[in-house]
Short mmCIF file of C-alpha atoms and ligand atoms in Angstrom, two decimals:
data_model
loop_
_atom_site.label_atom_id
_atom_site.label_comp_id
_atom_site.label_asym_id
_atom_site.label_seq_id
_atom_site.Cartn_x
_atom_site.Cartn_y
_atom_site.Cartn_z
CA UNK A 291 30.38 24.05 -4.31
CA UNK A 292 27.71 26.51 -3.23
CA UNK A 293 27.13 27.99 -6.36
CA UNK A 294 26.80 24.49 -8.55
CA UNK A 295 23.91 24.05 -5.61
CA UNK A 296 22.11 26.97 -6.44
CA UNK A 297 22.27 26.53 -10.07
CA UNK A 298 21.22 23.18 -9.92
CA UNK A 299 18.18 24.00 -7.95
CA UNK A 300 17.54 27.07 -10.01
CA UNK A 301 17.12 24.71 -12.74
CA UNK A 302 14.16 22.71 -10.84
CA UNK A 303 13.26 25.80 -9.74
CA UNK A 304 12.49 27.43 -12.83
CA UNK A 305 9.55 25.31 -13.50
CA UNK A 306 6.36 25.30 -11.91
CA UNK A 307 5.70 23.05 -9.58
CA UNK A 308 4.20 19.09 -10.12
CA UNK A 309 0.89 18.63 -11.34
CA UNK A 310 -0.99 15.35 -10.38
CA UNK A 311 -1.27 13.52 -13.73
CA UNK A 312 0.59 10.13 -13.97
CA UNK A 313 1.26 10.05 -17.46
CA UNK A 314 4.23 10.79 -19.37
CA UNK A 315 7.18 10.01 -16.57
CA UNK A 316 9.87 9.15 -18.40
CA UNK A 317 13.28 7.44 -16.91
CA UNK A 318 16.94 8.44 -18.04
CA UNK A 319 19.65 6.93 -18.64
CA UNK A 320 22.79 9.30 -18.18
CA UNK A 321 26.13 8.86 -18.76
CA UNK A 322 28.70 10.99 -16.64
CA UNK A 323 31.82 11.10 -18.58
CA UNK A 324 33.76 13.81 -17.01
CA UNK A 325 34.22 14.68 -13.51
CA UNK A 326 32.55 17.77 -13.86
CA UNK A 327 29.54 16.11 -15.16
CA UNK A 328 29.81 13.58 -12.28
CA UNK A 329 30.03 16.51 -9.66
CA UNK A 330 27.33 17.85 -11.04
CA UNK A 331 24.63 14.66 -10.93
CA UNK A 332 25.65 14.22 -7.02
CA UNK A 333 25.01 17.50 -6.24
CA UNK A 334 21.40 17.11 -8.63
CA UNK A 335 21.15 13.37 -6.67
CA UNK A 336 21.35 15.27 -3.12
CA UNK A 337 19.59 18.40 -3.67
CA UNK A 338 16.67 17.31 -6.14
CA UNK A 339 13.16 17.17 -5.19
CA UNK A 340 11.48 13.79 -5.25
CA UNK A 341 8.62 15.14 -7.08
CA UNK A 342 10.51 16.19 -10.12
CA UNK A 343 13.54 14.18 -10.01
CA UNK A 344 13.68 10.82 -8.51
CA UNK A 345 17.27 8.74 -8.66
CA UNK A 346 16.76 4.95 -9.62
CA UNK A 347 20.57 4.47 -9.68
CA UNK A 348 22.73 7.25 -7.71
CA UNK A 349 26.02 9.03 -9.91
CA UNK A 350 28.91 7.03 -8.42
CA UNK A 351 31.67 7.04 -10.70
CA UNK A 352 32.50 8.53 -14.18
CA UNK A 353 31.33 6.49 -16.71
CA UNK A 354 28.55 4.85 -14.66
CA UNK A 355 25.05 4.57 -15.58
CA UNK A 356 22.36 7.15 -13.38
CA UNK A 357 18.69 6.19 -13.99
CA UNK A 358 16.12 8.90 -12.99
CA UNK A 359 12.70 9.19 -13.19
CA UNK A 360 11.86 12.64 -14.54
CA UNK A 361 7.83 14.07 -14.09
CA UNK A 362 6.06 15.08 -17.04
CA UNK A 363 6.26 18.60 -16.67
CA UNK A 364 9.96 18.81 -16.05
CA UNK A 365 11.28 15.98 -18.73
CA UNK A 366 11.65 18.62 -21.74
CA UNK A 367 13.61 20.79 -19.37
CA UNK A 368 15.72 17.84 -18.17
CA UNK A 369 16.66 16.70 -22.02
CA UNK A 370 17.00 20.15 -22.59
CA UNK A 371 19.51 20.58 -19.56
CA UNK A 372 21.33 17.26 -20.60
CA UNK A 373 21.89 18.49 -24.13
CA UNK A 374 23.17 22.01 -23.21
CA UNK A 375 25.87 20.07 -20.84
CA UNK A 376 27.04 17.90 -23.33
CA UNK A 377 25.93 14.80 -21.59
CA UNK A 378 25.20 10.78 -23.23
CA UNK A 379 21.99 10.01 -22.57
CA UNK A 380 18.92 7.76 -23.66
CA UNK A 381 15.47 7.84 -22.58
CA UNK A 382 15.01 4.28 -21.23
CA UNK A 383 11.54 4.30 -20.62
CA UNK A 384 9.43 6.34 -22.45
CA UNK A 385 6.28 6.01 -20.42
CA UNK A 386 6.56 4.75 -16.87
CA UNK A 387 2.65 4.39 -16.15
CA UNK A 388 2.24 2.58 -19.22
CA UNK A 389 5.16 0.27 -18.01
CA UNK A 390 3.31 -0.31 -15.01
CA UNK A 391 0.10 -1.00 -15.82
CA UNK A 392 1.91 -3.83 -18.33
CA UNK A 393 4.08 -5.18 -15.41
CA UNK A 394 2.23 -4.86 -12.32
CA UNK A 395 -1.36 -4.25 -13.65
CA UNK A 396 -2.50 -7.82 -13.71
CA UNK A 397 -1.00 -8.87 -10.42
CA UNK A 398 -3.33 -9.16 -7.42
CA UNK A 399 -2.63 -5.73 -6.12
CA UNK A 400 -6.46 -4.36 -5.60
CA UNK A 401 -8.37 -3.88 -2.43
CA UNK A 402 -11.03 -6.41 -3.10
CA UNK A 403 -7.84 -9.17 -3.43
CA UNK A 404 -6.74 -8.27 -0.22
CA UNK A 405 -10.57 -9.03 1.28
CA UNK A 406 -11.00 -12.05 -0.46
CA UNK A 407 -7.56 -12.89 0.97
CA UNK A 408 -8.16 -11.72 4.63
CA UNK A 409 -11.55 -13.62 4.55
CA UNK A 410 -10.06 -16.95 3.65
CA UNK A 411 -7.60 -16.29 6.53
CA UNK A 412 -10.44 -15.78 8.57
CA UNK A 413 -12.57 -18.29 7.80
CA UNK A 414 -9.50 -20.93 7.12
CA UNK A 415 -10.11 -23.64 10.07
CA UNK A 416 -7.66 -26.07 8.99
CA UNK A 417 -5.39 -23.05 8.44
CA UNK A 418 -3.48 -23.50 5.08
CA UNK A 419 -0.86 -20.86 5.76
CA UNK A 420 0.37 -20.84 2.47
CA UNK A 421 0.26 -17.22 0.68
CA UNK A 422 0.18 -17.05 -2.83
CA UNK A 423 3.36 -16.00 -4.27
CA UNK A 424 4.41 -14.24 -7.05
CA UNK A 425 1.55 -11.26 -5.96
CA UNK A 426 1.92 -8.30 -3.99
CA UNK A 427 -0.19 -7.96 -0.75
CA UNK A 428 -1.32 -5.22 1.64
CA UNK A 429 0.19 -4.41 4.83
CA UNK A 430 -3.00 -5.69 6.58
CA UNK A 431 -2.90 -8.86 4.48
CA UNK A 432 0.67 -9.33 5.91
CA UNK A 433 0.24 -8.86 9.26
CA UNK A 434 -2.73 -10.95 9.49
CA UNK A 435 -0.73 -13.56 7.80
CA UNK A 436 2.00 -13.17 10.35
CA UNK A 437 -0.60 -13.22 13.22
CA UNK A 438 -2.33 -16.31 12.03
CA UNK A 439 1.15 -18.12 11.38
CA UNK A 440 1.79 -17.39 15.04
CA UNK A 441 -1.48 -18.39 16.35
CA UNK A 442 -1.43 -21.94 14.67
CA UNK A 443 2.05 -22.82 14.80
CA UNK A 444 3.30 -21.36 18.26
CA UNK A 445 5.25 -24.50 18.40
CA UNK A 446 8.19 -23.06 15.52
CA UNK A 447 6.92 -19.09 15.37
CA UNK A 448 6.10 -16.59 17.55
CA UNK A 449 4.72 -12.85 16.55
CA UNK A 450 7.14 -10.24 17.31
CA UNK A 451 6.50 -6.26 17.51
CA UNK A 452 9.65 -4.21 16.68
CA UNK A 453 7.72 -0.73 17.02
CA UNK A 454 4.95 1.41 15.92
CA UNK A 455 5.32 4.04 12.71
CA UNK A 456 4.67 7.70 12.39
CA UNK A 457 1.08 7.04 11.23
CA UNK A 458 0.11 4.23 14.09
CA UNK A 459 1.33 0.65 12.04
CA UNK A 460 2.74 -1.81 14.08
CA UNK A 461 6.10 -3.38 12.74
CA UNK A 462 5.56 -6.75 12.97
CA UNK A 463 7.76 -9.99 12.12
CA UNK A 464 8.12 -13.52 13.17
CA UNK A 465 10.53 -15.27 15.29
CA UNK A 466 11.62 -18.84 14.25
CA UNK A 467 13.12 -21.64 16.22
CA UNK A 468 13.13 -22.41 19.92
CA UNK A 469 14.92 -19.75 21.64
CA UNK A 470 17.71 -20.99 24.41
CA UNK A 471 20.16 -18.06 25.52
CA UNK A 472 23.15 -19.94 24.31
CA UNK A 473 21.98 -19.86 20.55
CA UNK A 474 22.88 -17.65 17.79
CA UNK A 475 20.38 -15.13 16.28
CA UNK A 476 19.69 -14.32 12.58
CA UNK A 477 18.02 -11.24 11.82
CA UNK A 478 16.54 -10.67 8.32
CA UNK A 479 14.28 -7.87 6.89
CA UNK A 480 12.82 -5.67 3.74
CA UNK A 481 10.95 -3.02 2.73
CA UNK A 482 12.55 -0.04 4.47
CA UNK A 483 12.48 1.67 1.11
CA UNK A 484 8.91 1.71 0.31
CA UNK A 485 9.06 0.95 -3.43
CA UNK A 486 11.26 -2.09 -2.92
CA UNK A 487 8.16 -4.31 -3.72
CA UNK A 488 10.42 -7.29 -5.01
CA UNK A 489 12.36 -7.25 -1.47
CA UNK A 490 9.38 -7.26 0.57
CA UNK A 491 7.52 -10.45 -1.64
CA UNK A 492 11.14 -12.20 -1.23
CA UNK A 493 11.04 -11.70 2.78
CA UNK A 494 7.61 -13.31 2.61
CA UNK A 495 8.71 -16.22 0.28
CA UNK A 496 11.18 -16.93 3.20
CA UNK A 497 8.54 -16.98 5.56
CA UNK A 498 6.10 -19.16 3.52
CA UNK A 499 8.96 -21.91 2.79
CA UNK A 500 9.68 -22.06 6.49
CA UNK A 501 6.13 -22.66 7.32
CA UNK A 502 5.53 -24.90 4.70
CA UNK A 503 8.62 -27.06 4.57
CA UNK A 504 9.10 -27.53 8.17
CA UNK A 505 8.41 -30.89 8.14
CA UNK A 506 9.97 -32.04 4.89
CA UNK A 507 12.90 -29.90 4.44
CA UNK A 508 15.74 -31.07 6.30
CA UNK A 509 17.80 -27.78 5.81
CA UNK A 510 14.61 -26.01 7.23
CA UNK A 511 14.45 -28.20 10.19
CA UNK A 512 18.42 -27.49 11.29
CA UNK A 513 17.66 -24.23 11.16
CA UNK A 514 14.63 -24.24 13.41
CA UNK A 515 17.07 -26.44 15.41
CA UNK A 516 19.79 -24.84 15.36
CA UNK A 517 19.37 -20.86 15.43
CA UNK A 518 16.96 -18.50 16.43
CA UNK A 519 15.54 -16.91 12.87
CA UNK A 520 13.51 -13.35 13.17
CA UNK A 521 12.03 -12.33 9.79
CA UNK A 522 10.33 -8.28 9.35
CA UNK A 523 8.88 -8.14 6.04
CA UNK A 524 8.09 -4.82 5.72
CA UNK A 525 9.96 -2.63 7.93
CA UNK A 526 8.55 1.00 6.47
CA UNK A 527 4.63 -0.15 6.50
CA UNK A 528 3.49 3.57 5.83
CA UNK A 529 5.36 3.74 3.10
CA UNK A 530 4.68 0.53 1.43
CA UNK A 531 1.00 1.59 1.65
CA UNK A 532 1.94 4.68 0.45
CA UNK A 533 3.16 3.26 -2.40
CA UNK A 534 -0.05 0.76 -3.05
CA UNK A 535 -2.24 3.95 -2.89
CA UNK A 536 -2.18 4.54 -6.54
CA UNK A 537 -0.04 1.63 -8.28
CA UNK A 538 -0.18 2.80 -11.62
CA UNK A 539 1.03 6.61 -10.61
CA UNK A 540 4.88 6.97 -10.86
CA UNK A 541 4.70 9.25 -8.10
CA UNK A 542 3.11 7.06 -5.38
CA UNK A 543 4.46 3.99 -6.50
CA UNK A 544 8.02 4.99 -6.70
CA UNK A 545 7.90 6.41 -3.04
CA UNK A 546 11.06 5.51 -1.10
CA UNK A 547 10.91 7.00 2.20
CA UNK A 548 8.92 6.69 5.36
CA UNK A 549 5.74 8.98 5.63
CA UNK A 550 6.67 11.39 8.70
CA UNK A 551 5.19 14.75 8.62
CA UNK A 552 6.63 17.82 6.70
CA UNK A 553 9.74 19.37 7.09
CA UNK A 554 11.48 22.41 5.40
CA UNK A 555 14.40 23.73 4.43
CA UNK A 556 16.41 26.77 2.60
CA UNK A 557 17.69 25.14 -0.67
CA UNK A 558 19.48 28.31 -1.92
CA UNK A 559 16.20 29.63 -3.70
CA UNK A 560 13.17 28.86 -1.80
CA UNK A 561 11.69 27.41 1.33
CA UNK A 562 10.97 23.66 0.55
CA UNK A 563 8.99 21.34 2.81
CA UNK A 564 8.05 17.96 2.08
CA UNK A 565 7.37 14.50 4.01
CA UNK A 566 9.07 11.24 4.97
CA UNK A 567 12.47 10.61 5.87
CA UNK A 568 14.85 8.00 4.19
CA UNK A 569 15.01 5.37 7.03
CA UNK A 570 18.20 3.68 5.36
CA UNK A 571 20.16 7.14 6.34
CA UNK A 572 18.40 7.85 9.58
CA UNK A 573 20.64 5.44 11.37
CA UNK A 574 23.73 6.53 13.90
CA UNK A 575 26.91 5.40 11.45
CA UNK A 576 28.38 8.51 10.05
CA UNK A 577 25.48 10.16 9.94
CA UNK A 578 24.90 12.83 6.98
CA UNK A 579 28.12 12.53 5.80
CA UNK A 580 28.08 10.81 2.71
CA UNK A 581 25.35 9.83 0.02
CA UNK A 582 22.60 11.58 2.10
CA UNK A 583 20.66 14.82 2.02
CA UNK A 584 19.80 17.33 4.10
CA UNK A 585 16.91 18.37 2.20
CA UNK A 586 13.54 17.33 3.19
CA UNK A 587 12.47 16.99 -0.59
CA UNK A 588 15.00 14.76 -1.05
CA UNK A 589 14.40 11.17 -1.60
CA UNK A 590 18.11 10.28 0.76
CA UNK A 591 17.06 12.80 3.10
CA UNK A 592 18.65 11.81 6.33
CA UNK A 593 16.04 13.32 9.09
CA UNK A 594 16.92 15.84 11.26
CA UNK A 595 19.28 13.49 13.86
CA UNK A 596 20.48 10.25 13.74
CA UNK A 597 17.40 7.90 15.24
CA UNK A 598 15.10 10.89 14.78
CA UNK A 599 12.21 8.63 13.19
CA UNK A 600 10.25 6.16 15.36
CA UNK A 601 11.05 3.14 12.98
CA UNK A 602 14.65 3.17 12.63
CA UNK A 603 14.74 3.82 16.64
CA UNK A 604 12.83 1.10 17.43
CA UNK A 605 14.35 -1.27 15.21
CA UNK A 606 17.77 -0.28 16.15
CA UNK A 607 16.45 -1.23 19.82
CA UNK A 608 15.37 -4.45 18.73
CA UNK A 609 18.76 -4.80 17.30
CA UNK A 610 20.81 -3.49 20.44
CA UNK A 611 18.39 -6.60 22.72
CA UNK A 612 20.01 -9.13 20.98
CA UNK A 613 23.41 -7.97 21.36
CA UNK A 614 25.87 -10.57 21.35
CA UNK A 615 23.74 -13.20 20.29
CA UNK A 616 23.12 -11.37 16.82
CA UNK A 617 25.43 -13.14 14.21
CA UNK A 618 24.04 -12.26 11.23
CA UNK A 619 21.90 -9.27 9.89
CA UNK A 620 20.48 -9.33 6.08
CA UNK A 621 18.71 -6.64 4.83
CA UNK A 622 17.17 -7.22 1.56
CA UNK A 623 16.68 -4.11 -0.91
CA UNK A 624 16.40 -3.83 -4.86
CA UNK A 625 17.64 -3.13 -7.38
CA UNK A 626 21.32 -3.69 -8.81
CA UNK A 627 22.34 -7.46 -7.86
CA UNK A 628 24.93 -6.81 -4.96
CA UNK A 629 25.97 -8.14 -1.88
CA UNK A 630 27.13 -5.57 0.08
CA UNK A 631 29.01 -5.42 3.34
CA UNK A 632 30.70 -2.61 5.68
CA UNK A 633 31.78 0.05 5.45
CA UNK A 634 29.89 1.91 2.92
CA UNK A 635 30.87 5.54 3.84
CA UNK A 636 34.10 5.26 2.31
CA UNK A 637 36.61 3.19 -0.15
CA UNK A 638 38.90 0.70 1.82
CA UNK A 639 37.66 0.91 5.38
CA UNK A 640 36.46 -2.41 6.62
CA UNK A 641 35.95 -4.04 9.83
CA UNK A 642 38.93 -6.13 11.12
CA UNK A 643 37.10 -9.34 10.31
CA UNK A 644 37.07 -8.45 6.45
CA UNK A 645 38.37 -11.76 5.27
CA UNK A 646 35.54 -13.53 6.83
CA UNK A 647 32.51 -11.34 5.58
CA UNK A 648 34.06 -11.59 2.10
CA UNK A 649 34.70 -15.51 2.19
CA UNK A 650 31.25 -15.83 3.27
CA UNK A 651 29.46 -13.36 0.64
CA UNK A 652 31.99 -14.59 -2.34
CA UNK A 653 30.44 -18.01 -1.14
CA UNK A 654 26.74 -17.06 -1.05
CA UNK A 655 26.62 -14.96 -4.38
CA UNK A 656 28.42 -18.13 -6.02
CA UNK A 657 25.28 -20.52 -4.56
CA UNK A 658 22.99 -17.76 -5.54
CA UNK A 659 24.12 -17.71 -9.30
CA UNK A 660 23.84 -21.43 -9.29
CA UNK A 661 20.50 -21.57 -9.32
CA UNK A 662 19.58 -19.53 -12.65
CA UNK A 663 22.73 -18.26 -13.54
CA UNK A 664 22.24 -15.00 -11.96
CA UNK A 665 25.14 -12.72 -11.40
CA UNK A 666 25.66 -10.42 -8.51
CA UNK A 667 28.88 -8.55 -7.22
CA UNK A 668 30.22 -8.49 -3.85
CA UNK A 669 31.93 -5.61 -1.97
CA UNK A 670 31.57 -2.57 0.17
CA UNK A 671 29.34 0.38 -1.18
CA UNK A 672 31.96 2.59 -3.06
CA UNK A 673 33.74 -0.67 -3.93
CA UNK A 674 30.38 -1.82 -6.27
CA UNK A 675 27.94 1.13 -6.33
CA UNK A 676 28.46 4.18 -4.03
CA UNK A 677 29.36 5.58 -0.83
CA UNK A 678 26.68 6.22 1.60
CA UNK A 679 26.49 6.55 5.16
CA UNK A 680 23.75 6.42 7.76
CA UNK A 681 22.41 2.82 6.90
CA UNK A 682 21.21 -0.20 8.98
CA UNK A 683 24.24 -2.80 8.09
CA UNK A 684 27.06 -0.59 8.68
CA UNK A 685 25.74 0.70 11.99
CA UNK A 686 24.76 -2.77 13.25
CA UNK A 687 28.24 -3.61 12.25
CA UNK A 688 29.91 -0.97 13.80
CA UNK A 689 28.05 -0.92 16.86
CA UNK A 690 26.74 -4.67 17.76
CA UNK A 691 30.04 -6.34 16.15
CA UNK A 692 27.64 -8.64 14.18
CA UNK A 693 29.58 -11.00 12.27
CA UNK A 694 27.52 -11.08 8.87
CA UNK A 695 26.11 -8.15 7.94
CA UNK A 696 24.81 -7.86 4.47
CA UNK A 697 22.68 -5.26 2.23
CA UNK A 698 21.51 -7.33 -0.51
CA UNK A 699 20.02 -5.73 -3.82
CA UNK A 700 17.98 -8.03 -5.42
CA UNK A 701 16.75 -8.43 -9.42
CA UNK A 702 17.02 -7.01 -11.70
CA UNK A 703 21.00 -6.11 -12.71
CA UNK A 704 22.59 -2.74 -12.74
CA UNK A 705 21.96 -2.36 -16.48
CA UNK A 706 18.13 -3.45 -16.89
CA UNK A 707 15.72 -1.02 -17.82
CA UNK A 708 13.02 -1.80 -15.73
CA UNK A 709 14.11 -1.28 -12.67
CA UNK A 710 11.92 -1.48 -9.66
CA UNK A 711 9.00 -2.40 -11.76
CA UNK A 712 9.90 -6.28 -11.91
CA UNK A 713 8.37 -8.46 -14.09
CA UNK A 714 5.76 -10.85 -12.41
CA UNK A 715 7.54 -13.68 -13.68
CA UNK A 716 10.89 -13.17 -12.01
CA UNK A 717 9.14 -12.50 -8.40
CA UNK A 718 9.61 -16.15 -7.61
CA UNK A 719 12.96 -16.85 -9.25
CA UNK A 720 14.25 -14.16 -7.59
CA UNK A 721 13.08 -14.78 -3.79
CA UNK A 722 14.25 -18.41 -4.95
CA UNK A 723 17.61 -17.66 -5.72
CA UNK A 724 18.02 -15.34 -2.99
CA UNK A 725 17.29 -17.73 -0.39
CA UNK A 726 20.26 -19.89 -1.94
CA UNK A 727 22.20 -17.22 -1.39
CA UNK A 728 20.91 -16.71 2.64
CA UNK A 729 21.50 -19.98 3.27
CA UNK A 730 24.93 -19.90 2.83
CA UNK A 731 25.00 -17.37 5.77
CA UNK A 732 22.46 -19.57 7.56
CA UNK A 733 24.17 -22.89 7.42
CA UNK A 734 27.63 -20.69 8.68
CA UNK A 735 25.81 -19.45 11.92
CA UNK A 736 23.75 -22.71 12.45
CA UNK A 737 26.99 -25.12 11.63
CA UNK A 738 29.23 -22.93 13.88
CA UNK A 739 27.15 -23.40 16.68
CA UNK A 740 26.56 -26.98 16.14
CA UNK A 741 30.38 -27.66 16.09
CA UNK A 742 30.56 -25.17 18.99
CA UNK A 743 28.24 -27.69 20.89
CA UNK A 744 29.85 -30.68 19.54
CA UNK A 745 33.28 -29.18 20.47
CA UNK A 746 32.05 -28.61 24.05
CA UNK A 747 30.29 -31.73 24.63
CA UNK A 748 34.12 -33.42 23.63
CA UNK A 749 35.77 -31.38 26.08
CA UNK A 750 33.01 -32.13 28.97
CA UNK A 751 33.90 -36.15 28.07
CA UNK A 752 37.41 -35.26 28.67
CA UNK A 753 36.77 -33.26 31.72
CA UNK A 754 34.62 -35.88 33.02
CA UNK A 755 37.10 -38.60 32.41
CA UNK A 756 39.58 -36.32 34.10
CA UNK A 757 37.43 -35.76 37.30
CA UNK A 758 39.22 -36.95 40.16
CA UNK A 759 40.88 -35.58 43.43
CA UNK A 760 44.43 -35.68 43.44
CA UNK A 761 44.63 -35.50 47.22
CA UNK A 762 43.01 -37.92 49.78
CA UNK A 763 42.40 -35.21 52.05
CA UNK A 764 40.01 -33.32 50.03
CA UNK A 765 36.73 -34.62 51.88
CA UNK A 766 38.21 -33.24 55.46
CA UNK A 767 39.46 -30.07 54.21
CA UNK A 768 35.92 -29.25 52.85
CA UNK A 769 34.44 -30.45 56.29
CA UNK A 770 36.71 -28.23 58.44
CA UNK A 771 36.77 -25.25 55.61
CA UNK A 772 33.18 -25.12 54.18
CA UNK A 773 34.43 -21.87 51.77
CA UNK A 774 37.72 -23.89 50.62
CA UNK A 775 36.87 -24.80 47.25
CA UNK A 776 35.43 -21.17 46.37
CA UNK A 777 38.35 -19.25 47.94
CA UNK A 778 41.11 -21.56 46.64
CA UNK A 779 39.51 -22.22 43.57
CA UNK A 780 42.29 -22.98 41.14
CA UNK A 781 44.08 -25.05 43.99
CA UNK A 782 40.90 -27.04 44.17
CA UNK A 783 40.65 -27.20 40.63
CA UNK A 784 43.76 -29.01 40.35
CA UNK A 785 43.84 -30.89 43.76
CA UNK A 786 39.77 -31.69 44.86
CA UNK A 787 38.32 -31.36 41.46
CA UNK A 788 35.62 -33.86 41.64
CA UNK A 789 35.01 -33.02 46.23
CA UNK A 790 34.61 -29.55 45.04
CA UNK A 791 32.54 -30.13 41.97
CA UNK A 792 34.83 -28.22 39.88
CA UNK A 793 34.78 -30.66 37.31
CA UNK A 794 33.33 -28.34 34.32
CA UNK A 795 36.17 -25.99 35.32
CA UNK A 796 39.26 -28.33 34.47
CA UNK A 797 41.48 -27.01 31.75
CA UNK A 798 41.78 -29.61 28.72
ZN1 ZN B 891 16.70 0.23 -0.80
#
């Protein structure tokens, strides 16, 4: 195994380190057809320097495609390597920068647009909370927008701060619905992976929908009345802002991790130092076991220890503070069109309530598909994509015993070429159909809470009917021994429920 690691690393080390050119990035689609080829790809995935080879689709099974973005100065060698080892492959994207300009160049992703939007938010006296959808915004615009919603709609929304990032940004979100201690809580997040812009857009769409349809849409009203819903649209704002620094440069735009300071590790050939941790490998669930890397230059670098990163640590603390009430947790990612549930570190490993988890996932996927016919698959990580550990949903499922804990991989599908570069026209439909799927989970939580309330009020009515003293001497006993109701509670519930004021405890 060590020999294989060194061989793979030697391949990458044979070439000089990256130049800063943004053109000439290619995406290869590779098909491992033998076990040996698959293992070789997995080793490459775990050890490759993101600056050279960035995996868009991790290797998981023989005859399952693997998409790899390769830096310009390495493409010839990589192609030679694939040919030499007999891989079946295609060049899926000839020039990624060209594709970025074509698909995202016309989007309002420029600093001047952000300035205009911030000014509008600031000067908008009547406060029109609508964020124009189908565009991408800076974190500064998104967080100002969240603040303005909370300031202007305090009856339904409250600003929350989950924590602070390595670079000092506040991780902000909104809390919707009136909070009462008996209500169930749902948390939705996006953007733990920086380059997954479609996920951040989708979470923003959800917020937009809630604040703008709260008076007209009975379904939204139902959620506001019956659940407490948190939405955190950008969990990794440092990484997200980094992807926006040079949006047509694949090196920046395709950044996945956080922006934590450089860490170094000897990779068998040299000491490699890189920034950033994959926050979705940094949770304390089977930390570092599988589908994660100990090399800081890998895009799936898990960090020095579980919860070593301020972002994941703060988020875990936030979720833990909701323990007992947190009924559903959904994290939005892209891409592959998958609805993933626990556990993802090993095949055929499930939580005891897997049947219910699977039932709701199947229903959500069906509902999502009803809108535009988009096909999603559901299952655990190793069942439908690949095994990994240290993810947020598995940690939440195991530690907080959340009933519905899902990772959703949005459009496009696994077989599409464009990957993270979603066509502008697909942004709103992606968000809309995802909302349709998410409402299945929200409905479950809201309806279960409502029916438990109805059940409780029916039980109270029956208790009220039964509420009486069975014996005549209750008042006298209470007078002569004032503690009798508490000391002999079960007898007194039976005999003197009314006098002892214990009707709410009558068994029905
Ligand atoms: Zn992701």
